[in-house]
PDB file of C-alpha atoms in Angstrom:
ATOM      1  CA  ALA I 452     115.444  34.878  42.612  1.00  0.00           C
ATOM      2  CA  GLN I 453     111.115  35.916  42.285  1.00  0.00           C
ATOM      3  CA  SER I 454     109.665  35.869  45.379  1.00  0.00           C
ATOM      4  CA  VAL I 455     105.425  37.049  45.940  1.00  0.00           C
ATOM      5  CA  THR I 456     104.341  38.423  49.193  1.00  0.00           C
ATOM      6  CA  GLN I 457     100.272  37.845  49.791  1.00  0.00           C
ATOM      7  CA  LEU I 458      99.219  40.433  51.946  1.00  0.00           C
ATOM      8  CA  GLY I 459      96.481  39.453  54.352  1.00  0.00           C
ATOM      9  CA  SER I 460      96.367  35.522  55.552  1.00  0.00           C
ATOM     10  CA  HIS I 461      93.393  35.466  56.257  1.00  0.00           C
ATOM     11  CA  VAL I 462      90.081  37.300  54.540  1.00  0.00           C
ATOM     12  CA  SER I 463      86.812  36.915  55.711  1.00  0.00           C
ATOM     13  CA  VAL I 464      83.244  37.878  53.819  1.00  0.00           C
ATOM     14  CA  SER I 465      80.486  38.227  53.151  1.00  0.00           C
ATOM     15  CA  GLU I 466      78.140  35.845  51.171  1.00  0.00           C
ATOM     16  CA  GLY I 467      77.566  38.043  47.859  1.00  0.00           C
ATOM     17  CA  ALA I 468      80.554  40.618  48.599  1.00  0.00           C
ATOM     18  CA  LEU I 469      83.056  40.788  46.816  1.00  0.00           C
ATOM     19  CA  VAL I 470      86.893  39.862  47.246  1.00  0.00           C
ATOM     20  CA  LEU I 471      89.851  40.434  46.669  1.00  0.00           C
ATOM     21  CA  LEU I 472      93.126  38.808  47.242  1.00  0.00           C
ATOM     22  CA  ARG I 473      96.647  41.099  47.236  1.00  0.00           C
ATOM     23  CA  CYS I 474      98.880  40.055  45.573  1.00  0.00           C
ATOM     24  CA  ASN I 475     102.839  42.039  44.839  1.00  0.00           C
ATOM     25  CA  TYR I 476     106.399  40.215  43.141  1.00  0.00           C
ATOM     26  CA  SER I 477     109.481  41.354  42.336  1.00  0.00           C
ATOM     27  CA  SER I 478     111.099  39.463  39.045  1.00  0.00           C
ATOM     28  CA  SER I 479     112.941  41.400  36.783  1.00  0.00           C
ATOM     29  CA  VAL I 480     111.782  39.590  33.559  1.00  0.00           C
ATOM     30  CA  PRO I 481     108.003  39.943  33.521  1.00  0.00           C
ATOM     31  CA  PRO I 482     106.468  35.975  34.662  1.00  0.00           C
ATOM     32  CA  TYR I 483     104.342  33.834  34.342  1.00  0.00           C
ATOM     33  CA  LEU I 484     101.886  33.890  37.442  1.00  0.00           C
ATOM     34  CA  PHE I 485      99.693  32.166  39.021  1.00  0.00           C
ATOM     35  CA  TRP I 486      96.910  31.832  41.198  1.00  0.00           C
ATOM     36  CA  TYR I 487      96.354  28.473  42.536  1.00  0.00           C
ATOM     37  CA  VAL I 488      93.400  27.647  44.889  1.00  0.00           C
ATOM     38  CA  GLN I 489      93.158  24.706  47.682  1.00  0.00           C
ATOM     39  CA  TYR I 490      90.033  23.462  49.764  1.00  0.00           C
ATOM     40  CA  PRO I 491      90.368  21.785  52.921  1.00  0.00           C
ATOM     41  CA  ASN I 492      92.447  18.281  53.198  1.00  0.00           C
ATOM     42  CA  GLN I 493      93.166  17.797  48.625  1.00  0.00           C
ATOM     43  CA  GLY I 494      96.036  19.512  46.901  1.00  0.00           C
ATOM     44  CA  LEU I 495      95.679  23.072  44.488  1.00  0.00           C
ATOM     45  CA  GLN I 496      94.204  23.647  41.100  1.00  0.00           C
ATOM     46  CA  LEU I 497      94.895  26.281  39.396  1.00  0.00           C
ATOM     47  CA  LEU I 498      92.060  29.271  39.487  1.00  0.00           C
ATOM     48  CA  LEU I 499      94.215  30.851  36.013  1.00  0.00           C
ATOM     49  CA  LYS I 500      97.527  31.889  35.127  1.00  0.00           C
ATOM     50  CA  TYR I 501      98.825  34.958  33.475  1.00  0.00           C
ATOM     51  CA  THR I 502     101.002  34.521  30.029  1.00  0.00           C
ATOM     52  CA  SER I 503     101.435  37.598  28.895  1.00  0.00           C
ATOM     53  CA  ALA I 504      98.323  37.563  26.137  1.00  0.00           C
ATOM     54  CA  ALA I 505      95.835  39.398  28.387  1.00  0.00           C
ATOM     55  CA  THR I 506      96.260  41.819  31.321  1.00  0.00           C
ATOM     56  CA  LEU I 507      92.779  40.759  32.733  1.00  0.00           C
ATOM     57  CA  VAL I 508      92.346  36.873  33.337  1.00  0.00           C
ATOM     58  CA  LYS I 509      89.825  35.005  34.155  1.00  0.00           C
ATOM     59  CA  GLY I 510      90.114  32.102  35.590  1.00  0.00           C
ATOM     60  CA  ILE I 511      87.844  29.575  36.905  1.00  0.00           C
ATOM     61  CA  ASN I 512      84.580  29.972  38.997  1.00  0.00           C
ATOM     62  CA  GLY I 513      83.793  33.851  38.241  1.00  0.00           C
ATOM     63  CA  PHE I 514      87.409  34.288  38.942  1.00  0.00           C
ATOM     64  CA  GLU I 515      89.874  37.324  37.881  1.00  0.00           C
ATOM     65  CA  ALA I 516      92.902  38.877  37.789  1.00  0.00           C
ATOM     66  CA  GLU I 517      94.406  42.141  36.623  1.00  0.00           C
ATOM     67  CA  PHE I 518      98.255  41.525  35.640  1.00  0.00           C
ATOM     68  CA  LYS I 519      99.785  45.718  36.317  1.00  0.00           C
ATOM     69  CA  LYS I 520     103.721  45.662  35.472  1.00  0.00           C
ATOM     70  CA  SER I 521     103.738  49.430  36.895  1.00  0.00           C
ATOM     71  CA  GLU I 522     102.436  47.569  40.554  1.00  0.00           C
ATOM     72  CA  THR I 523     103.943  44.733  40.255  1.00  0.00           C
ATOM     73  CA  SER I 524     100.830  43.660  41.329  1.00  0.00           C
ATOM     74  CA  PHE I 525      98.535  40.333  39.726  1.00  0.00           C
ATOM     75  CA  HIS I 526      95.124  40.532  42.857  1.00  0.00           C
ATOM     76  CA  LEU I 527      92.915  37.906  42.568  1.00  0.00           C
ATOM     77  CA  THR I 528      88.900  38.636  42.240  1.00  0.00           C
ATOM     78  CA  LYS I 529      85.446  38.076  42.231  1.00  0.00           C
ATOM     79  CA  PRO I 530      82.173  40.252  42.365  1.00  0.00           C
ATOM     80  CA  SER I 531      80.022  37.791  44.768  1.00  0.00           C
ATOM     81  CA  ALA I 532      81.759  35.445  47.313  1.00  0.00           C
ATOM     82  CA  HIS I 533      79.939  31.797  47.530  1.00  0.00           C
ATOM     83  CA  MET I 534      79.948  29.434  50.797  1.00  0.00           C
ATOM     84  CA  SER I 535      82.081  27.323  48.400  1.00  0.00           C
ATOM     85  CA  ASP I 536      84.674  29.501  47.847  1.00  0.00           C
ATOM     86  CA  ALA I 537      85.802  29.093  51.513  1.00  0.00           C
ATOM     87  CA  ALA I 538      89.023  27.678  51.050  1.00  0.00           C
ATOM     88  CA  GLU I 539      93.094  28.672  50.882  1.00  0.00           C
ATOM     89  CA  TYR I 540      94.628  31.112  47.928  1.00  0.00           C
ATOM     90  CA  PHE I 541      97.861  30.735  46.827  1.00  0.00           C
ATOM     91  CA  CYS I 542      99.536  33.345  44.869  1.00  0.00           C
ATOM     92  CA  ALA I 543     102.860  31.716  42.399  1.00  0.00           C
ATOM     93  CA  VAL I 544     105.585  32.982  40.297  1.00  0.00           C
ATOM     94  CA  SER I 545     107.737  31.534  37.187  1.00  0.00           C
ATOM     95  CA  PRO I 546     110.124  32.595  35.445  1.00  0.00           C
ATOM     96  CA  ASN I 547     110.871  30.881  32.701  1.00  0.00           C
ATOM     97  CA  ASP I 548     113.192  27.869  34.712  1.00  0.00           C
ATOM     98  CA  TYR I 549     109.657  26.013  35.232  1.00  0.00           C
ATOM     99  CA  LYS I 550     110.121  26.623  39.230  1.00  0.00           C
ATOM    100  CA  LEU I 551     107.670  28.244  41.082  1.00  0.00           C
ATOM    101  CA  SER I 552     107.435  30.039  43.880  1.00  0.00           C
ATOM    102  CA  PHE I 553     104.473  30.600  45.887  1.00  0.00           C
ATOM    103  CA  GLY I 554     103.581  33.428  48.444  1.00  0.00           C
ATOM    104  CA  ALA I 555     101.811  31.976  51.765  1.00  0.00           C
ATOM    105  CA  GLY I 556      99.140  31.786  51.334  1.00  0.00           C
ATOM    106  CA  THR I 557      95.282  33.450  52.124  1.00  0.00           C
ATOM    107  CA  THR I 558      92.442  32.189  54.040  1.00  0.00           C
ATOM    108  CA  VAL I 559      89.275  33.198  53.073  1.00  0.00           C
ATOM    109  CA  THR I 560      86.097  32.816  54.671  1.00  0.00           C
ATOM    110  CA  VAL I 561      82.516  33.168  53.887  1.00  0.00           C
ATOM    111  CA  ARG I 562      79.929  33.874  56.050  1.00  0.00           C
ATOM    112  CA  ALA I 563      76.774  33.307  55.508  1.00  0.00           C
TER     113      ALA I 563
ATOM    114  CA  ASP M 355      92.503  10.828  32.352  1.00  0.00           C
ATOM    115  CA  ALA M 356      95.604  11.012  33.264  1.00  0.00           C
ATOM    116  CA  GLU M 357      96.245  11.553  36.997  1.00  0.00           C
ATOM    117  CA  ILE M 358      99.912  12.295  39.570  1.00  0.00           C
ATOM    118  CA  THR M 359      99.391  10.514  42.559  1.00  0.00           C
ATOM    119  CA  GLN M 360     100.627   9.890  45.981  1.00  0.00           C
ATOM    120  CA  SER M 361     101.379   7.413  48.237  1.00  0.00           C
ATOM    121  CA  PRO M 362     101.077   7.071  51.627  1.00  0.00           C
ATOM    122  CA  ARG M 363      97.811   9.557  52.099  1.00  0.00           C
ATOM    123  CA  HIS M 364      99.174   9.894  55.534  1.00  0.00           C
ATOM    124  CA  LYS M 365     102.708   8.109  57.828  1.00  0.00           C
ATOM    125  CA  ILE M 366     103.682   7.718  60.885  1.00  0.00           C
ATOM    126  CA  THR M 367     107.042   7.308  61.607  1.00  0.00           C
ATOM    127  CA  GLU M 368     109.123   7.727  64.876  1.00  0.00           C
ATOM    128  CA  THR M 369     112.231   9.974  64.671  1.00  0.00           C
ATOM    129  CA  GLY M 370     115.385   8.122  62.993  1.00  0.00           C
ATOM    130  CA  ARG M 371     113.884   6.208  60.610  1.00  0.00           C
ATOM    131  CA  GLN M 372     114.040   5.636  57.360  1.00  0.00           C
ATOM    132  CA  VAL M 373     110.538   7.586  55.068  1.00  0.00           C
ATOM    133  CA  THR M 374     109.996   7.054  51.525  1.00  0.00           C
ATOM    134  CA  LEU M 375     107.419   8.941  49.934  1.00  0.00           C
ATOM    135  CA  ALA M 376     105.905   7.955  46.683  1.00  0.00           C
ATOM    136  CA  CYS M 377     105.202  10.424  43.237  1.00  0.00           C
ATOM    137  CA  HIS M 378     103.224   8.747  39.997  1.00  0.00           C
ATOM    138  CA  GLN M 379     102.465  10.166  37.493  1.00  0.00           C
ATOM    139  CA  THR M 380     100.523   9.242  33.904  1.00  0.00           C
ATOM    140  CA  TRP M 381     101.060  13.209  32.750  1.00  0.00           C
ATOM    141  CA  ASN M 382     104.232  11.894  30.300  1.00  0.00           C
ATOM    142  CA  HIS M 383     105.380  14.926  31.863  1.00  0.00           C
ATOM    143  CA  ASN M 384     108.888  16.138  31.279  1.00  0.00           C
ATOM    144  CA  ASN M 385     109.550  17.891  35.343  1.00  0.00           C
ATOM    145  CA  MET M 386     108.604  16.329  38.642  1.00  0.00           C
ATOM    146  CA  PHE M 387     108.465  18.933  41.924  1.00  0.00           C
ATOM    147  CA  TRP M 388     108.207  18.116  45.992  1.00  0.00           C
ATOM    148  CA  TYR M 389     106.751  20.459  47.988  1.00  0.00           C
ATOM    149  CA  ARG M 390     106.803  20.975  51.388  1.00  0.00           C
ATOM    150  CA  GLN M 391     103.291  22.814  53.488  1.00  0.00           C
ATOM    151  CA  ASP M 392     103.293  25.145  56.741  1.00  0.00           C
ATOM    152  CA  LEU M 393     101.573  27.048  57.657  1.00  0.00           C
ATOM    153  CA  GLY M 394     102.479  31.017  57.023  1.00  0.00           C
ATOM    154  CA  HIS M 395     104.667  29.079  54.297  1.00  0.00           C
ATOM    155  CA  GLY M 396     103.361  28.468  51.552  1.00  0.00           C
ATOM    156  CA  LEU M 397     105.025  25.631  49.998  1.00  0.00           C
ATOM    157  CA  ARG M 398     108.909  25.454  49.823  1.00  0.00           C
ATOM    158  CA  LEU M 399     110.472  23.524  46.921  1.00  0.00           C
ATOM    159  CA  ILE M 400     112.772  20.959  48.887  1.00  0.00           C
ATOM    160  CA  HIS M 401     113.474  18.963  45.458  1.00  0.00           C
ATOM    161  CA  TYR M 402     112.777  19.091  41.535  1.00  0.00           C
ATOM    162  CA  SER M 403     113.652  16.842  38.166  1.00  0.00           C
ATOM    163  CA  TYR M 404     113.393  17.693  34.384  1.00  0.00           C
ATOM    164  CA  GLY M 405     114.031  14.129  32.905  1.00  0.00           C
ATOM    165  CA  VAL M 406     115.495  10.583  33.696  1.00  0.00           C
ATOM    166  CA  GLN M 407     118.577  10.804  35.783  1.00  0.00           C
ATOM    167  CA  ASP M 408     118.367  14.291  36.679  1.00  0.00           C
ATOM    168  CA  THR M 409     117.624  15.482  39.928  1.00  0.00           C
ATOM    169  CA  ASN M 410     117.633  19.117  41.577  1.00  0.00           C
ATOM    170  CA  LYS M 411     117.920  21.114  44.809  1.00  0.00           C
ATOM    171  CA  GLY M 412     115.364  23.313  45.845  1.00  0.00           C
ATOM    172  CA  GLU M 413     115.535  25.983  48.838  1.00  0.00           C
ATOM    173  CA  VAL M 414     114.714  23.510  51.791  1.00  0.00           C
ATOM    174  CA  SER M 415     116.329  20.390  50.127  1.00  0.00           C
ATOM    175  CA  ASP M 416     118.332  19.018  53.524  1.00  0.00           C
ATOM    176  CA  GLY M 417     117.398  16.305  54.695  1.00  0.00           C
ATOM    177  CA  TYR M 418     115.485  15.183  51.781  1.00  0.00           C
ATOM    178  CA  SER M 419     116.623  13.130  49.125  1.00  0.00           C
ATOM    179  CA  VAL M 420     115.468  11.993  45.213  1.00  0.00           C
ATOM    180  CA  SER M 421     115.710   9.930  41.882  1.00  0.00           C
ATOM    181  CA  ARG M 422     113.750   9.400  38.398  1.00  0.00           C
ATOM    182  CA  SER M 423     114.515   6.683  37.210  1.00  0.00           C
ATOM    183  CA  ASN M 424     111.983   6.831  35.010  1.00  0.00           C
ATOM    184  CA  THR M 425     109.783  10.151  32.837  1.00  0.00           C
ATOM    185  CA  GLU M 426     106.216   8.822  35.736  1.00  0.00           C
ATOM    186  CA  ASP M 427     107.916   8.397  39.333  1.00  0.00           C
ATOM    187  CA  LEU M 428     109.884  10.848  41.563  1.00  0.00           C
ATOM    188  CA  PRO M 429     109.745   9.288  44.816  1.00  0.00           C
ATOM    189  CA  LEU M 430     111.319  11.781  47.917  1.00  0.00           C
ATOM    190  CA  THR M 431     113.109   9.315  50.996  1.00  0.00           C
ATOM    191  CA  LEU M 432     113.656  11.021  53.945  1.00  0.00           C
ATOM    192  CA  GLU M 433     117.038   9.176  54.932  1.00  0.00           C
ATOM    193  CA  SER M 434     116.443   9.764  58.813  1.00  0.00           C
ATOM    194  CA  ALA M 435     113.045  11.491  59.691  1.00  0.00           C
ATOM    195  CA  ALA M 436     113.488  14.352  62.143  1.00  0.00           C
ATOM    196  CA  SER M 437     110.185  16.203  64.004  1.00  0.00           C
ATOM    197  CA  SER M 438     110.237  19.236  62.032  1.00  0.00           C
ATOM    198  CA  GLN M 439     110.690  17.065  58.987  1.00  0.00           C
ATOM    199  CA  THR M 440     106.494  17.429  59.900  1.00  0.00           C
ATOM    200  CA  SER M 441     104.500  18.269  57.073  1.00  0.00           C
ATOM    201  CA  VAL M 442     102.445  17.775  54.061  1.00  0.00           C
ATOM    202  CA  TYR M 443     104.035  17.205  51.071  1.00  0.00           C
ATOM    203  CA  PHE M 444     103.045  17.718  47.780  1.00  0.00           C
ATOM    204  CA  CYS M 445     103.954  16.566  44.542  1.00  0.00           C
ATOM    205  CA  ALA M 446     103.241  18.177  41.208  1.00  0.00           C
ATOM    206  CA  SER M 447     104.324  17.583  37.764  1.00  0.00           C
ATOM    207  CA  SER M 448     104.729  20.053  34.486  1.00  0.00           C
ATOM    208  CA  ASP M 449     105.650  20.012  31.013  1.00  0.00           C
ATOM    209  CA  ASN M 450     107.886  22.234  28.859  1.00  0.00           C
ATOM    210  CA  GLY M 451     105.097  23.028  26.712  1.00  0.00           C
ATOM    211  CA  GLY M 452     102.448  24.423  29.290  1.00  0.00           C
ATOM    212  CA  LEU M 453     103.303  27.565  29.870  1.00  0.00           C
ATOM    213  CA  ASN M 454     105.141  26.006  33.426  1.00  0.00           C
ATOM    214  CA  GLU M 455     101.872  25.102  34.757  1.00  0.00           C
ATOM    215  CA  GLN M 456     102.286  22.400  37.344  1.00  0.00           C
ATOM    216  CA  PHE M 457      99.378  19.312  38.275  1.00  0.00           C
ATOM    217  CA  PHE M 458      99.320  18.534  42.003  1.00  0.00           C
ATOM    218  CA  GLY M 459      99.032  15.551  43.936  1.00  0.00           C
ATOM    219  CA  PRO M 460      96.569  14.992  46.923  1.00  0.00           C
ATOM    220  CA  GLY M 461      98.948  14.936  49.757  1.00  0.00           C
ATOM    221  CA  THR M 462     100.483  13.169  52.177  1.00  0.00           C
ATOM    222  CA  ARG M 463     100.442  13.891  55.060  1.00  0.00           C
ATOM    223  CA  LEU M 464     103.542  13.137  57.812  1.00  0.00           C
ATOM    224  CA  THR M 465     104.268  13.029  60.929  1.00  0.00           C
ATOM    225  CA  VAL M 466     107.445  12.143  62.696  1.00  0.00           C
ATOM    226  CA  LEU M 467     107.141  11.168  66.602  1.00  0.00           C
TER     227      LEU M 467
END
């Protein structure tokens, strides 16, 4: 079974600082990997996805993530945080059966 | 524009009552999913469907049921609501050729008193 671990349930960063959200997965085969963002009282929105085409994936709003097979990781970064990045972020993994397994989520707070 | 909608957005009910949450998508997607979101657990899969007349249990299916009579709709029914089913429920859909990317509805906040 697939599992996803997000390190840190809450991350606080200053505006303009680096955002780093960690995600590790367990999988016996290379999976599809996703980062979703959830703003307050909204559904989930796709930030980016890894589908084996390239290990460095660029997404919306300046986010990117790097797939490292040797570390089974898919960490999300953004060089400079903006106040609008305050949200909850979910890492998800999918094998080839269309289902997603989600991590517990990381809440990002941005300090002015 | 294609979309996925959920209704109602908020629902308060009493223990023991039957409740049905609606999910409707206009993407013409084959696959539809129901999740519940609880603090500290992320999203957990309740039921899913890969097409009309197909339904499958997810990891937290006890007390829930679904039916798929057409492509667009996957209603979620709580047969006898319990306080432990107080949660936010999300519906999602995906296409077989979409590399497993799922599109989410806005959610339904259910409170069981």
